[in-house]
PDB file of N, CA and C in Angstrom:
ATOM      1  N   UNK W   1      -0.300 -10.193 -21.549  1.00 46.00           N
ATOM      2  CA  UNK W   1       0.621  -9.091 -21.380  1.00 46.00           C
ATOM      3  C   UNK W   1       1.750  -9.257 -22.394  1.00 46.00           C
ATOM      4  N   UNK W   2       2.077  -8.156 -23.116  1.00 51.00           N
ATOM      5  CA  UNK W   2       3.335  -8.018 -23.711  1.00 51.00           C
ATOM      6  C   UNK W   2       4.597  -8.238 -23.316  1.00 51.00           C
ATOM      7  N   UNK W   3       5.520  -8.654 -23.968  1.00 50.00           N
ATOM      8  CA  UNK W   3       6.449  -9.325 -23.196  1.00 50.00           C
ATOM      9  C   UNK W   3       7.824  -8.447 -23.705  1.00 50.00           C
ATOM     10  N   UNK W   4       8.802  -7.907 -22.514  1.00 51.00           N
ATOM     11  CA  UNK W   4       9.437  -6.785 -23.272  1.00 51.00           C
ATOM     12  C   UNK W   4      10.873  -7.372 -23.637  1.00 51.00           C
ATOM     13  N   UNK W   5      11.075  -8.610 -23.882  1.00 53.00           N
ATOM     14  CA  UNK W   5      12.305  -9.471 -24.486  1.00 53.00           C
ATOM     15  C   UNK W   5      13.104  -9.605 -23.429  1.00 53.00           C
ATOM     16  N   UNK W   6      13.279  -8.975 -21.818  1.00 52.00           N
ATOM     17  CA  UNK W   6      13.725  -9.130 -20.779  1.00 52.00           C
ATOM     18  C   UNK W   6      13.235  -9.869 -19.781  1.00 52.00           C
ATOM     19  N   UNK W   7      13.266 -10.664 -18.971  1.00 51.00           N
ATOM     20  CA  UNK W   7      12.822 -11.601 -18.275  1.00 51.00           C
ATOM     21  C   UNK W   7      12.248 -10.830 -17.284  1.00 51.00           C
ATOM     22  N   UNK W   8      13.219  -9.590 -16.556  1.00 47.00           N
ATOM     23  CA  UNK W   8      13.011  -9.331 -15.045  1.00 47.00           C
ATOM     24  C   UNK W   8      12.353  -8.057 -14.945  1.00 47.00           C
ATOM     25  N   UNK W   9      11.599  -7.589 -15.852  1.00 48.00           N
ATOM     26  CA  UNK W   9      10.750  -6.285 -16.181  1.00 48.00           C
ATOM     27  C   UNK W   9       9.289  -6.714 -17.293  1.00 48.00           C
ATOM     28  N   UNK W  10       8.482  -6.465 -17.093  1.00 46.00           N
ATOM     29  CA  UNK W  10       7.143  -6.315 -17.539  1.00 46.00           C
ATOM     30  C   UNK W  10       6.720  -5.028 -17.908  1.00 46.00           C
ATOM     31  N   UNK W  11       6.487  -5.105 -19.256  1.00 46.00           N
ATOM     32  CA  UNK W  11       6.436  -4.000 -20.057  1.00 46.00           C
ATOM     33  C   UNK W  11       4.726  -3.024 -19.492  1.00 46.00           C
ATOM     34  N   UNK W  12       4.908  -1.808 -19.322  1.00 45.00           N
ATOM     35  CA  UNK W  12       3.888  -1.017 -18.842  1.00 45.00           C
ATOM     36  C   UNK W  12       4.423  -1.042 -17.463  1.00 45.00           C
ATOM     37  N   UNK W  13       4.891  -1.235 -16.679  1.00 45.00           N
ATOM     38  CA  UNK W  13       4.919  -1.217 -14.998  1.00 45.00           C
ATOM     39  C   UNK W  13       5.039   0.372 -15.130  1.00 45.00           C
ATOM     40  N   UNK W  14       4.218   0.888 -14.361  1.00 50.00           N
ATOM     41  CA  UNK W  14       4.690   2.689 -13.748  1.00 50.00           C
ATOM     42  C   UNK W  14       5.682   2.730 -12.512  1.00 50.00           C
ATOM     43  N   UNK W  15       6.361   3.051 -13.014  1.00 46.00           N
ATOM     44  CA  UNK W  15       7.900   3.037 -11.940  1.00 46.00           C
ATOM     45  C   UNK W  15       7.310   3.869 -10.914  1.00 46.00           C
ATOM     46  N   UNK W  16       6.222   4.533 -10.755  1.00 57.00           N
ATOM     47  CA  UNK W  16       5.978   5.713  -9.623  1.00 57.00           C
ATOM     48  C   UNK W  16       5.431   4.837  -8.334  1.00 57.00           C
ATOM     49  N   UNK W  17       4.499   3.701  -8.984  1.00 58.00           N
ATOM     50  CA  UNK W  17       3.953   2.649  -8.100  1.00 58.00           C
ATOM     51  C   UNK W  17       4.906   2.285  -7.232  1.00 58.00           C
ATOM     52  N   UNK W  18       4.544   2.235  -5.492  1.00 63.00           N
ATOM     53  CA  UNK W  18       5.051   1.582  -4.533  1.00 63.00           C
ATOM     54  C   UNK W  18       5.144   0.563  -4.459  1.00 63.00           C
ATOM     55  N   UNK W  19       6.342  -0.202  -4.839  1.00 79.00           N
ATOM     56  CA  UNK W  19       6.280  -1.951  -4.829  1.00 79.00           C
ATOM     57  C   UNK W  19       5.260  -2.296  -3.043  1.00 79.00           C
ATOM     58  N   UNK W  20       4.376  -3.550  -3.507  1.00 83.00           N
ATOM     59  CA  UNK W  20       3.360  -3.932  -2.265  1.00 83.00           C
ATOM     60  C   UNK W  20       3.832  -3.979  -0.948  1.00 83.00           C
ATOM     61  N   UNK W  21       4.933  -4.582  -0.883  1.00 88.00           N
ATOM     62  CA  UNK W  21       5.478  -4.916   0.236  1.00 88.00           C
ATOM     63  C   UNK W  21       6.276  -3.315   0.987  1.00 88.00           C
ATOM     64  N   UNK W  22       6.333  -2.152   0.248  1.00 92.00           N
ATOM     65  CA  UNK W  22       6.427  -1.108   1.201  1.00 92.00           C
ATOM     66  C   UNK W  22       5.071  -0.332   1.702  1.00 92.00           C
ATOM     67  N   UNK W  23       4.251  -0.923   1.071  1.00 93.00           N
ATOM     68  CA  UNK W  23       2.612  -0.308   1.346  1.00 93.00           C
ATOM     69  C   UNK W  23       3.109  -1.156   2.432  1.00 93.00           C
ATOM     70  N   UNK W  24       2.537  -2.255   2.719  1.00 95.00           N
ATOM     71  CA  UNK W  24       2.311  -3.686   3.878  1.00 95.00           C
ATOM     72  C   UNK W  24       3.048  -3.147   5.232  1.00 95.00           C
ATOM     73  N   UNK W  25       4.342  -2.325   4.890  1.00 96.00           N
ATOM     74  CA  UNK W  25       5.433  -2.118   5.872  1.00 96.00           C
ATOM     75  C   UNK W  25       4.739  -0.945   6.385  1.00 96.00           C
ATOM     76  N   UNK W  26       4.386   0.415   5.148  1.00 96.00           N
ATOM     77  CA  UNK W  26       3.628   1.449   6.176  1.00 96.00           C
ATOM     78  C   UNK W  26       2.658   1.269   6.597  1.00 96.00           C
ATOM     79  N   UNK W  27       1.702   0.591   6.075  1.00 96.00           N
ATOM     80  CA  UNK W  27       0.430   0.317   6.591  1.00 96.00           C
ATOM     81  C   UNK W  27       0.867  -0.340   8.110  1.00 96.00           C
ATOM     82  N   UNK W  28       1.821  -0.873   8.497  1.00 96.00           N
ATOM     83  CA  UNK W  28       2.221  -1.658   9.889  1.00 96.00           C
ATOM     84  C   UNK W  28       2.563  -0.788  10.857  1.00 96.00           C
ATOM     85  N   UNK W  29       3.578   0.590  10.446  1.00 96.00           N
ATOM     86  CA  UNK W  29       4.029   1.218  10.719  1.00 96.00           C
ATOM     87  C   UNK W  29       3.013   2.164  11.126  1.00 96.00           C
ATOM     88  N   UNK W  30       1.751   2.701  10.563  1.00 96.00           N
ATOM     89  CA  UNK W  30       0.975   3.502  10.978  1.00 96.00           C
ATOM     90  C   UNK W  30      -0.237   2.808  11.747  1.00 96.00           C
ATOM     91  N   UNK W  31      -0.283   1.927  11.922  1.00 96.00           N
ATOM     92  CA  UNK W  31      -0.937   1.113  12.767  1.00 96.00           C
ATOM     93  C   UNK W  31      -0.260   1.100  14.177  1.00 96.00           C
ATOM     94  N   UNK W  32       0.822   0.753  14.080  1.00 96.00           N
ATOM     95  CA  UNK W  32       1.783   1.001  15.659  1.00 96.00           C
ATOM     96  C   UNK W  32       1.863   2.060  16.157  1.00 96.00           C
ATOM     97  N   UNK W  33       1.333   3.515  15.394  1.00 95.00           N
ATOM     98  CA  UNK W  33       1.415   4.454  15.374  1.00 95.00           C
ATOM     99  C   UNK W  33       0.201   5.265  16.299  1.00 95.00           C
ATOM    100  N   UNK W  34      -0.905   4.731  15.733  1.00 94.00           N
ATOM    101  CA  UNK W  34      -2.399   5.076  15.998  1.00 94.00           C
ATOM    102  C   UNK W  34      -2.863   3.880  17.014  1.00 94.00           C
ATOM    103  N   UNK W  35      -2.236   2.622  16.947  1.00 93.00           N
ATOM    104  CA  UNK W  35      -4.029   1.738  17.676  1.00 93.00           C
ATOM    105  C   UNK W  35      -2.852   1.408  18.708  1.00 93.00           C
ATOM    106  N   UNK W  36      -3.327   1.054  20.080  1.00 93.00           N
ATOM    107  CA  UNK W  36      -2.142   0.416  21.314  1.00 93.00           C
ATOM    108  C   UNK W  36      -1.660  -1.215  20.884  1.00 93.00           C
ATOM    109  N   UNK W  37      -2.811  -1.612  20.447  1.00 95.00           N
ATOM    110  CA  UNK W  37      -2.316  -3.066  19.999  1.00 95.00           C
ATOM    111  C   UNK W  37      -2.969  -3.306  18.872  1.00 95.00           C
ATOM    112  N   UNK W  38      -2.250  -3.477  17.472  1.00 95.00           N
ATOM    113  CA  UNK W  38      -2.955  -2.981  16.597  1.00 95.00           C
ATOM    114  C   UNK W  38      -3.307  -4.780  16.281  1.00 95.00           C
ATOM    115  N   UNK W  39      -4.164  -5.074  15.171  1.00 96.00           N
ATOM    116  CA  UNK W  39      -4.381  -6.546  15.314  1.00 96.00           C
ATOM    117  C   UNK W  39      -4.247  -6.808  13.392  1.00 96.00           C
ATOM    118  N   UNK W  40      -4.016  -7.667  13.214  1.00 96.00           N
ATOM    119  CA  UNK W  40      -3.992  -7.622  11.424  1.00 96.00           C
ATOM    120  C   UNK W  40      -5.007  -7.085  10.770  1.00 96.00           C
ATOM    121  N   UNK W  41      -6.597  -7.329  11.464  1.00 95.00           N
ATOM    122  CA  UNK W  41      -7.161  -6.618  11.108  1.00 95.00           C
ATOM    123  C   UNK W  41      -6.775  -5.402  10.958  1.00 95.00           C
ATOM    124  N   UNK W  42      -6.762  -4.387  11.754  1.00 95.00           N
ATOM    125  CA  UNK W  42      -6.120  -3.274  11.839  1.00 95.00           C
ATOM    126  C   UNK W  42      -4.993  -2.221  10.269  1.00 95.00           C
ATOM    127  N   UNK W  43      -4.106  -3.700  10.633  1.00 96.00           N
ATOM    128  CA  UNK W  43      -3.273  -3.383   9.333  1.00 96.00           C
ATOM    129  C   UNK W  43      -3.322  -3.805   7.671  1.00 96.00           C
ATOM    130  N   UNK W  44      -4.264  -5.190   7.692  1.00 95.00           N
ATOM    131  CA  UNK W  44      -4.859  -5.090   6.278  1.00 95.00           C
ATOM    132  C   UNK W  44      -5.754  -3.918   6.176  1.00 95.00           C
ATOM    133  N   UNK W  45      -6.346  -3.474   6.792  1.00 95.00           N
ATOM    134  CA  UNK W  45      -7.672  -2.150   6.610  1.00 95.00           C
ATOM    135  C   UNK W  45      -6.815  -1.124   6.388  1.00 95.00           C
ATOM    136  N   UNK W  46      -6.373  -0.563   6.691  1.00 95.00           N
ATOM    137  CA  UNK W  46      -5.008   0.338   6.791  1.00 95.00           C
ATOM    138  C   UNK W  46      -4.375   0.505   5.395  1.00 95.00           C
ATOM    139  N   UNK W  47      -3.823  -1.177   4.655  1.00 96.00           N
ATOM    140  CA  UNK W  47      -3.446  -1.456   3.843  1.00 96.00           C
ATOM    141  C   UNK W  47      -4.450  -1.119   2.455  1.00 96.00           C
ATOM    142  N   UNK W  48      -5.748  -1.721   2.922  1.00 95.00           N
ATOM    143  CA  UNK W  48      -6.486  -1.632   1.790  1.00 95.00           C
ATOM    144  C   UNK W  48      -6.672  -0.017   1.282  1.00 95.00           C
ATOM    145  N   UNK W  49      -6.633   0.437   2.377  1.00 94.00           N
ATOM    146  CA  UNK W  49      -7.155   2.235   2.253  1.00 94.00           C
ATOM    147  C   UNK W  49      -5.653   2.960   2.100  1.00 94.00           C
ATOM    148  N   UNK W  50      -4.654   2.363   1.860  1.00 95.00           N
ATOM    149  CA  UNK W  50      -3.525   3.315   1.299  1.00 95.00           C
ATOM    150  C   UNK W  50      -3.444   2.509  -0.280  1.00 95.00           C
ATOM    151  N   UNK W  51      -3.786   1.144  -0.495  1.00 94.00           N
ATOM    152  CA  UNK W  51      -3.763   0.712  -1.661  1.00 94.00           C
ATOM    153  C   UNK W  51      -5.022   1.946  -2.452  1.00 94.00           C
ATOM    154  N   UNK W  52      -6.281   2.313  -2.061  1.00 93.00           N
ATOM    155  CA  UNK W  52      -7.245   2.519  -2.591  1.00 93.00           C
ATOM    156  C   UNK W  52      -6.696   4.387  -3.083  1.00 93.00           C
ATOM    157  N   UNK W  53      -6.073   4.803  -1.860  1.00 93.00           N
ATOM    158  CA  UNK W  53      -5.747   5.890  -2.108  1.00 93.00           C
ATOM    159  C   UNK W  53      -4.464   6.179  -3.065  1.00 93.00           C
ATOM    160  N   UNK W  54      -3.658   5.269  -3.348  1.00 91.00           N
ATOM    161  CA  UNK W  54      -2.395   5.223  -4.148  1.00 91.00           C
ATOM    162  C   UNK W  54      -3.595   5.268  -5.463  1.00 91.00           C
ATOM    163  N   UNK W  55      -4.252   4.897  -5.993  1.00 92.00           N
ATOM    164  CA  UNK W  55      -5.249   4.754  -6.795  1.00 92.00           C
ATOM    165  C   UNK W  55      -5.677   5.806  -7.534  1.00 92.00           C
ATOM    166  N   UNK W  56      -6.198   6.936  -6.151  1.00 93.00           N
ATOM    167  CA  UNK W  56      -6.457   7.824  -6.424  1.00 93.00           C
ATOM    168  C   UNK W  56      -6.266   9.092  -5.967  1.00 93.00           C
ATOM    169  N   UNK W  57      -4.582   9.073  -5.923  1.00 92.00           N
ATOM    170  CA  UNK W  57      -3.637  10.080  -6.131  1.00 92.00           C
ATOM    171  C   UNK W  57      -4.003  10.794  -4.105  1.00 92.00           C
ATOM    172  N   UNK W  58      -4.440   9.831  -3.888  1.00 92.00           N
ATOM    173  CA  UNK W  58      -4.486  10.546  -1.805  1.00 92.00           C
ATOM    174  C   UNK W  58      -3.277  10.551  -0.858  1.00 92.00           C
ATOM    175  N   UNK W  59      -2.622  10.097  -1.328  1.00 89.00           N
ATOM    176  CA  UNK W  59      -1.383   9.727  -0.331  1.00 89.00           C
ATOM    177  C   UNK W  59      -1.920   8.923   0.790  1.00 89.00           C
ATOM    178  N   UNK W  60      -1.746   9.630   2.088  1.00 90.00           N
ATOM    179  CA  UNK W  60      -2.081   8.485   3.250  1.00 90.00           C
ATOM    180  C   UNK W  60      -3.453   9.074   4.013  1.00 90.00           C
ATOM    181  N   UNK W  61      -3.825  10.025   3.102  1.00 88.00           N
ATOM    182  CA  UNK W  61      -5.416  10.705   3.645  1.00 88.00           C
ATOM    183  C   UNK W  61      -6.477   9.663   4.185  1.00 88.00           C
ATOM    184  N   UNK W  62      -6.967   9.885   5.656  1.00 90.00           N
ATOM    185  CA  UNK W  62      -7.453   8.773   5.770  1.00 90.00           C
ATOM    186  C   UNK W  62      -7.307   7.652   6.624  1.00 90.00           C
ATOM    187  N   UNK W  63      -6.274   7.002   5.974  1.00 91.00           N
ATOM    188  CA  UNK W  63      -5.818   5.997   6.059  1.00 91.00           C
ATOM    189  C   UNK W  63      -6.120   5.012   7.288  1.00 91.00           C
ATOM    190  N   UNK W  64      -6.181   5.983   8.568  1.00 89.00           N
ATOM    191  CA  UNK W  64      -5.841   5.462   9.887  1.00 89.00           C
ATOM    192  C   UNK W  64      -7.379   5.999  10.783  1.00 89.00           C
ATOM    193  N   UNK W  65      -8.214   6.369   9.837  1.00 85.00           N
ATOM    194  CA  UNK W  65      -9.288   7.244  10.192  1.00 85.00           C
ATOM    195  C   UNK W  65     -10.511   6.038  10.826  1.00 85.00           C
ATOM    196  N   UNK W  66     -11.042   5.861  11.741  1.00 70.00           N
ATOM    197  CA  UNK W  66     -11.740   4.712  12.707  1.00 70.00           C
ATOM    198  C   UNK W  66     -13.271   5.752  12.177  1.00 70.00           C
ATOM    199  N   UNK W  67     -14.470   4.751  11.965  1.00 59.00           N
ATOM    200  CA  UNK W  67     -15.557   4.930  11.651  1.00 59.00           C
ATOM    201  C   UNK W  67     -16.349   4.147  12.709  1.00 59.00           C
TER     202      UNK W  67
END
């Protein structure tokens, strides 16, 4: 990676991207939302499918959807 002469920024970052740790928080948040006791499972799956959809422009479509 290119290095942009600043220590605390990495050159290319898309400022539009949700830093991880507010995915982690909604993904928790919509889990408490939908399941009575939600279990980590629950909220990494959750997580993975709002990561997948940030991806590809879905918002939270989905997200909480049980198969």
């Amino acid at each position: 990676m290119e290095k942009s002469g600043r220590e605390s920024e990495n050159v290319g970052m898309d400022k539009k991207e949700l830093p991880r740790f507010e995915i982690i928080d909604r993904a928790t948040e919509l889990a408490y939302q939908v399941f009575n006791c939600p279990t980590d499972d629950h909220i990494t799956g959750i997580y993975d499918r709002l990561i997948w959809n940030e991806l590809h422009g879905l918002g939270e479509l989905g997200a909480v959807t049980v198969h």
